[in-house]
Amino acid sequence: MASARRPTYTSPGRTQRGSSGSGSGSGGLPGNRAPGQSTQPEVISASKSAPAPDPDPARGKQAKDTGSKGARSNDAPSWASRRKEKKSKDKLPPGAAAGANVLAFPEPRGRRLKRNIIVTVCTVAALIAGILAAAIFSPLLAVGTISVSGTNLLTPDQVQDALEPLKGKPLPQISDEEVDRLLEPLVQIKAVTTQARPPSGLVVNVRERVPVALVKQGEQYQLVDVDGVQLAATADPESVSLPVIDGGAGTIGKDLFQATAAVLGALPAEVLAKLSNASAQSVDAVELKLVDGQTIVWGNASERELKAKVLQALLKVPADPKNPVRVYDVSVPRHPVTR
């Protein structure tokens, strides 16, 4: 800032004396002084004066700072400006240059459609899960009535009594395994199927074991199936159209009994009703007796279905009074013999 020089007088108290009365026209010149006047010359000097104080110090400081900042900005960016610039760069998305304008594009239609499908599927699944949970645990679907069909050796009441624990339980919670477990004490039942009839009905279809013979045990006759399971007992064998196996499984041996029972189980009902008894000397020598006294040589238990068809056809042949048939040999079913 340029400073102004102004003249100062070393002896400001001194006054110039005029040349009046001196007769000289030099006046105040240094060479023409009046007698008695000081001979020390008047010295006029110039000095650098300090700048006048600024009435507003804050404004001066601001101007100073502005000037200094301007000077620094011309040379290199300050630390604060570099830090601010770095932060602004960090906020840019990947791949965007500093100072570039970032445009937000709309979401692709495929992605939006996929998201909507996922949300819809999740919502439907949640609704279905809620409905299933309500159905499984709802007391509105509790078992109230049990209907039984397919019984012959048993009565429907016996089956209903065995299934009494199921009453009051929701239908969706009832399984076939639970029904089988409850009916296990009833040996006459071989298989069972169940069907739910909302809101409170349960239908049970029973498939019983088929008795194939009577086994005499003392004064009683036990009805047995092909597996030797005792299904019922009777004191009158004539009331049941089944052959009698003398001694039963315990007397003739398990193998002989199973072979005989397997043969009886392969016979159709109309042939089985004509049998009087069955016996076996060995597993390969099973014989049957008809109520008319004829003998059936069966042989072993192989090809049971074919032997049963051949025997059924032979029994349908009209009898010849002159040559009555006493023996039907189907041990070789492809070459049967009658005599």
Coordinates of C-alpha atoms in Angstrom, one line a residue:
M1 CA 0.0 0.0 0.0
A2 CA 1.6 3.3 -1.1
S3 CA 2.3 5.9 1.6
A4 CA 2.2 9.7 1.1
R5 CA 5.0 11.9 2.1
R6 CA 4.2 15.2 3.7
P7 CA 6.6 18.0 4.8
T8 CA 7.3 18.3 8.4
Y9 CA 9.1 21.2 10.2
T10 CA 11.7 20.5 12.8
S11 CA 10.8 23.7 14.6
P12 CA 7.2 24.2 14.2
G13 CA 7.2 26.9 16.9
R14 CA 9.4 29.1 14.9
T15 CA 7.9 31.6 12.6
Q16 CA 9.5 33.0 9.5
R17 CA 10.5 36.5 9.8
G18 CA 9.8 38.7 6.9
S19 CA 12.3 40.8 5.1
S20 CA 10.4 44.0 5.9
G21 CA 12.7 46.5 7.4
S22 CA 15.8 44.8 5.9
G23 CA 15.8 46.6 2.7
S24 CA 16.3 43.2 0.9
G25 CA 13.8 41.6 -1.4
S26 CA 15.1 38.1 -0.6
G27 CA 12.5 37.7 2.2
G28 CA 12.7 34.2 3.8
L29 CA 15.5 32.8 1.8
P30 CA 18.3 31.2 3.7
G31 CA 21.0 33.5 2.6
N32 CA 19.3 36.6 3.6
R33 CA 18.6 36.6 7.3
A34 CA 18.1 39.6 9.4
P35 CA 20.7 40.4 12.1
G36 CA 20.0 38.6 15.4
Q37 CA 18.0 35.9 13.6
S38 CA 19.1 32.3 14.2
T39 CA 21.5 31.1 11.7
Q40 CA 20.3 27.4 11.9
P41 CA 18.7 26.7 8.7
E42 CA 15.1 25.6 8.5
V43 CA 15.2 21.8 7.6
I44 CA 12.3 20.4 5.7
S45 CA 12.2 16.5 5.8
A46 CA 9.8 13.9 4.5
S47 CA 9.1 10.5 6.4
K48 CA 6.9 7.4 5.8
S49 CA 3.9 7.8 7.9
A50 CA 1.9 4.8 9.4
P51 CA -1.4 4.1 7.7
A52 CA -4.4 5.6 9.3
P53 CA -6.3 3.2 11.6
D54 CA -9.3 1.5 10.1
P55 CA -12.5 2.3 12.0
D56 CA -13.8 -1.2 11.3
P57 CA -11.2 -3.8 12.4
A58 CA -13.4 -6.8 11.5
R59 CA -13.8 -5.7 7.9
G60 CA -10.1 -5.1 7.6
K61 CA -9.3 -8.6 8.9
Q62 CA -11.8 -10.1 6.5
A63 CA -10.3 -8.3 3.6
K64 CA -6.9 -9.5 4.8
D65 CA -8.0 -13.0 5.0
T66 CA -9.7 -12.8 1.6
G67 CA -6.6 -11.5 0.1
S68 CA -4.5 -14.2 1.7
K69 CA -6.9 -16.9 0.6
G70 CA -6.9 -15.5 -2.9
A71 CA -3.2 -15.6 -3.0
R72 CA -3.1 -19.2 -1.8
S73 CA -5.8 -20.3 -4.3
N74 CA -3.7 -19.0 -7.1
D75 CA -0.8 -21.1 -5.9
A76 CA -2.3 -24.5 -4.6
P77 CA -5.6 -25.6 -3.0
S78 CA -5.7 -25.4 0.7
W79 CA -6.0 -28.5 3.0
A80 CA -9.6 -27.8 3.8
S81 CA -10.6 -27.5 0.1
R82 CA -8.7 -30.7 -0.8
R83 CA -10.5 -32.6 2.0
K84 CA -13.9 -31.3 0.9
E85 CA -13.1 -32.3 -2.7
K86 CA -12.1 -35.8 -1.6
K87 CA -15.4 -36.2 0.4
S88 CA -17.4 -35.2 -2.6
K89 CA -15.6 -37.7 -4.8
D90 CA -16.2 -40.5 -2.2
K91 CA -20.0 -39.8 -2.4
L92 CA -20.1 -40.4 -6.1
P93 CA -21.4 -43.8 -7.3
P94 CA -18.9 -46.3 -8.8
G95 CA -17.9 -45.4 -12.3
A96 CA -19.1 -41.8 -12.1
A97 CA -16.5 -39.0 -12.7
A98 CA -16.1 -36.1 -10.3
G99 CA -18.4 -33.3 -11.3
A100 CA -20.6 -35.5 -13.5
N101 CA -24.3 -35.5 -13.3
V102 CA -25.7 -38.9 -12.1
L103 CA -29.1 -39.9 -13.6
A104 CA -31.4 -42.3 -11.7
F105 CA -32.9 -44.7 -14.3
P106 CA -36.2 -46.5 -13.5
E107 CA -36.1 -50.2 -12.4
P108 CA -36.2 -52.7 -15.2
R109 CA -39.6 -54.2 -15.9
G110 CA -38.4 -57.8 -15.6
R111 CA -36.9 -57.2 -12.2
R112 CA -40.1 -55.4 -11.0
L113 CA -42.3 -58.2 -12.4
K114 CA -40.1 -60.8 -10.6
R115 CA -40.4 -59.0 -7.3
N116 CA -44.1 -58.7 -7.7
I117 CA -44.4 -62.5 -8.4
I118 CA -42.3 -63.3 -5.4
V119 CA -44.4 -61.1 -3.1
T120 CA -47.6 -62.6 -4.5
V121 CA -46.4 -66.2 -4.1
C122 CA -45.3 -65.5 -0.5
T123 CA -48.7 -63.9 0.3
V124 CA -50.6 -66.8 -1.1
A125 CA -48.4 -69.4 0.7
A126 CA -49.0 -67.6 4.0
L127 CA -52.8 -67.6 3.4
I128 CA -52.8 -71.3 2.6
A129 CA -50.7 -72.1 5.6
G130 CA -53.1 -70.1 7.8
I131 CA -56.1 -72.0 6.3
L132 CA -54.4 -75.4 6.8
A133 CA -53.5 -74.5 10.4
A134 CA -57.1 -73.5 11.1
A135 CA -58.4 -76.7 9.5
I136 CA -56.0 -79.0 11.4
F137 CA -56.7 -77.5 14.8
S138 CA -60.3 -76.4 14.3
P139 CA -62.8 -78.0 16.7
L140 CA -65.4 -77.6 13.9
L141 CA -63.9 -80.6 12.2
A142 CA -63.9 -82.9 15.2
V143 CA -65.0 -86.5 14.7
G144 CA -68.6 -87.0 15.8
T145 CA -69.8 -90.1 14.0
I146 CA -68.0 -93.3 12.8
S147 CA -69.5 -95.4 10.0
V148 CA -68.3 -99.0 9.5
S149 CA -68.6 -101.2 6.5
G150 CA -67.3 -104.6 5.2
T151 CA -67.7 -106.6 8.4
N152 CA -68.8 -110.3 8.4
L153 CA -67.0 -112.0 11.2
L154 CA -67.2 -108.8 13.3
T155 CA -70.1 -106.5 14.0
P156 CA -70.0 -102.7 13.3
D157 CA -70.4 -102.0 17.0
Q158 CA -67.2 -103.9 17.8
V159 CA -65.2 -101.7 15.4
Q160 CA -66.9 -98.5 16.6
D161 CA -66.0 -99.3 20.2
A162 CA -62.4 -99.9 19.2
L163 CA -62.3 -96.5 17.5
E164 CA -64.0 -94.6 20.3
P165 CA -60.8 -92.6 21.2
L166 CA -61.0 -90.9 17.8
K167 CA -64.1 -89.0 18.7
G168 CA -63.6 -85.3 19.4
K169 CA -60.3 -85.3 17.4
P170 CA -60.0 -83.1 14.3
L171 CA -60.4 -85.1 11.1
P172 CA -57.1 -83.8 9.5
Q173 CA -55.2 -85.2 12.5
I174 CA -56.4 -88.8 12.0
S175 CA -54.1 -91.1 10.1
D176 CA -54.4 -94.7 8.9
E177 CA -51.6 -95.7 11.2
E178 CA -53.5 -94.6 14.2
V179 CA -56.6 -96.4 13.0
D180 CA -54.6 -99.6 12.5
R181 CA -53.1 -99.4 16.0
L182 CA -56.6 -99.0 17.5
L183 CA -57.9 -102.0 15.5
E184 CA -54.9 -104.3 16.1
P185 CA -56.6 -106.3 18.9
L186 CA -59.3 -107.3 16.4
V187 CA -57.4 -110.1 14.6
Q188 CA -60.3 -110.7 12.1
I189 CA -59.3 -107.4 10.4
K190 CA -56.6 -107.7 7.8
A191 CA -56.7 -104.2 6.4
V192 CA -58.7 -101.0 6.8
T193 CA -59.2 -97.8 4.9
T194 CA -60.6 -94.5 6.2
Q195 CA -62.3 -91.6 4.6
A196 CA -63.2 -88.3 6.1
R197 CA -66.6 -86.7 5.5
P198 CA -66.6 -83.2 6.9
P199 CA -67.6 -81.7 9.0
S200 CA -67.6 -84.5 11.5
G201 CA -68.0 -87.9 9.8
L202 CA -65.4 -90.7 9.5
V203 CA -66.1 -93.7 7.2
V204 CA -64.1 -96.9 8.0
N205 CA -64.0 -99.7 5.4
V206 CA -62.9 -103.0 6.9
R207 CA -61.3 -106.0 4.9
E208 CA -61.5 -109.1 7.1
R209 CA -59.5 -112.2 6.9
V210 CA -61.0 -115.1 5.0
P211 CA -61.5 -118.4 6.9
V212 CA -60.4 -121.4 4.8
A213 CA -60.8 -124.3 7.2
L214 CA -62.0 -125.5 10.6
V215 CA -59.5 -126.8 13.0
K216 CA -60.9 -129.2 15.6
Q217 CA -59.7 -128.5 19.1
G218 CA -61.6 -130.6 21.6
E219 CA -65.3 -129.9 21.3
Q220 CA -64.7 -126.7 19.5
Y221 CA -63.9 -125.9 15.8
Q222 CA -61.7 -122.9 15.2
L223 CA -62.0 -120.9 11.9
V224 CA -58.6 -120.2 10.5
D225 CA -57.3 -118.4 7.5
V226 CA -54.3 -119.2 5.3
D227 CA -51.9 -117.8 7.8
G228 CA -53.4 -120.0 10.6
V229 CA -54.9 -117.1 12.4
Q230 CA -57.9 -118.2 14.5
L231 CA -60.8 -116.0 13.6
A232 CA -63.7 -117.5 15.4
A233 CA -65.0 -120.6 17.1
T234 CA -68.1 -122.8 16.6
A235 CA -69.4 -126.0 18.1
D236 CA -71.4 -127.0 15.0
P237 CA -69.1 -127.6 12.0
E238 CA -72.2 -128.2 9.8
S239 CA -73.1 -124.5 10.1
V240 CA -69.9 -123.5 8.4
S241 CA -69.2 -124.7 4.8
L242 CA -65.5 -125.2 5.4
P243 CA -63.3 -128.3 5.3
V244 CA -62.0 -129.6 8.6
I245 CA -58.2 -130.0 9.3
D246 CA -57.9 -132.6 12.0
G247 CA -55.5 -131.7 14.7
G248 CA -54.7 -128.2 13.6
A249 CA -51.4 -126.5 13.2
G250 CA -50.1 -127.7 16.5
T251 CA -50.6 -131.4 15.8
I252 CA -49.7 -131.8 12.2
G253 CA -46.8 -129.4 12.2
K254 CA -46.5 -125.8 11.1
D255 CA -45.2 -126.6 7.6
L256 CA -48.0 -129.1 6.8
F257 CA -50.6 -126.8 8.2
Q258 CA -49.3 -123.9 6.1
A259 CA -49.2 -126.0 2.9
T260 CA -52.8 -127.2 3.5
A261 CA -54.1 -123.8 4.3
A262 CA -52.4 -122.3 1.2
V263 CA -54.2 -124.9 -0.9
L264 CA -57.5 -124.1 0.6
G265 CA -56.9 -120.4 0.3
A266 CA -56.5 -120.8 -3.5
L267 CA -59.8 -122.5 -4.0
P268 CA -62.9 -120.5 -5.1
A269 CA -65.8 -120.2 -2.7
E270 CA -68.0 -122.6 -4.6
V271 CA -65.4 -125.4 -4.5
L272 CA -64.5 -124.6 -1.0
A273 CA -68.1 -125.1 0.1
K274 CA -68.0 -128.7 -1.3
L275 CA -65.1 -129.8 0.7
S276 CA -65.4 -132.0 3.7
N277 CA -61.9 -132.0 5.1
A278 CA -58.2 -131.6 4.2
S279 CA -55.1 -133.5 5.2
A280 CA -51.4 -133.7 4.3
Q281 CA -49.0 -136.6 4.7
S282 CA -46.2 -134.2 3.6
V283 CA -45.9 -130.8 2.0
D284 CA -45.9 -132.5 -1.4
A285 CA -48.9 -134.8 -0.6
V286 CA -51.9 -132.6 0.2
E287 CA -55.3 -134.3 -0.2
L288 CA -58.9 -132.9 -0.1
K289 CA -62.2 -134.7 0.5
L290 CA -65.5 -133.7 -1.0
V291 CA -68.8 -134.0 0.8
D292 CA -69.8 -136.6 -1.8
G293 CA -66.9 -138.8 -0.8
Q294 CA -64.6 -138.0 -3.8
T295 CA -60.9 -137.5 -3.2
I296 CA -58.8 -134.7 -4.7
V297 CA -55.1 -135.4 -5.1
W298 CA -53.5 -132.0 -5.0
G299 CA -49.8 -132.6 -4.5
N300 CA -47.7 -129.6 -3.4
A301 CA -48.7 -126.0 -3.0
S302 CA -47.1 -124.9 -6.4
E303 CA -49.3 -123.6 -9.2
R304 CA -52.2 -123.2 -6.9
E305 CA -54.2 -120.9 -9.1
L306 CA -53.9 -123.2 -12.2
K307 CA -54.8 -126.3 -10.2
A308 CA -57.8 -124.5 -8.7
K309 CA -59.1 -123.6 -12.2
V310 CA -58.6 -127.1 -13.5
L311 CA -60.4 -128.6 -10.5
Q312 CA -63.3 -126.2 -10.9
A313 CA -63.6 -127.2 -14.6
L314 CA -63.6 -131.0 -13.7
L315 CA -66.3 -130.6 -11.1
K316 CA -68.6 -129.0 -13.7
V317 CA -68.4 -132.0 -16.0
P318 CA -71.7 -134.0 -15.7
A319 CA -71.4 -137.2 -13.7
D320 CA -71.7 -140.5 -15.6
P321 CA -73.7 -143.0 -13.5
K322 CA -72.0 -145.9 -15.2
N323 CA -68.5 -144.6 -14.6
P324 CA -68.6 -142.4 -11.5
V325 CA -65.5 -140.4 -10.7
R326 CA -63.9 -141.2 -7.4
V327 CA -60.6 -139.4 -7.7
Y328 CA -59.6 -136.0 -9.2
D329 CA -55.8 -135.8 -9.6
V330 CA -54.6 -132.3 -10.4
S331 CA -51.1 -132.7 -9.0
V332 CA -50.0 -132.2 -12.7
P333 CA -52.5 -129.5 -13.7
R334 CA -51.6 -129.6 -17.4
H335 CA -52.3 -133.3 -17.5
P336 CA -55.2 -133.9 -15.0
V337 CA -56.4 -137.4 -14.4
T338 CA -59.8 -138.7 -13.2
R339 CA -60.5 -142.3 -12.2

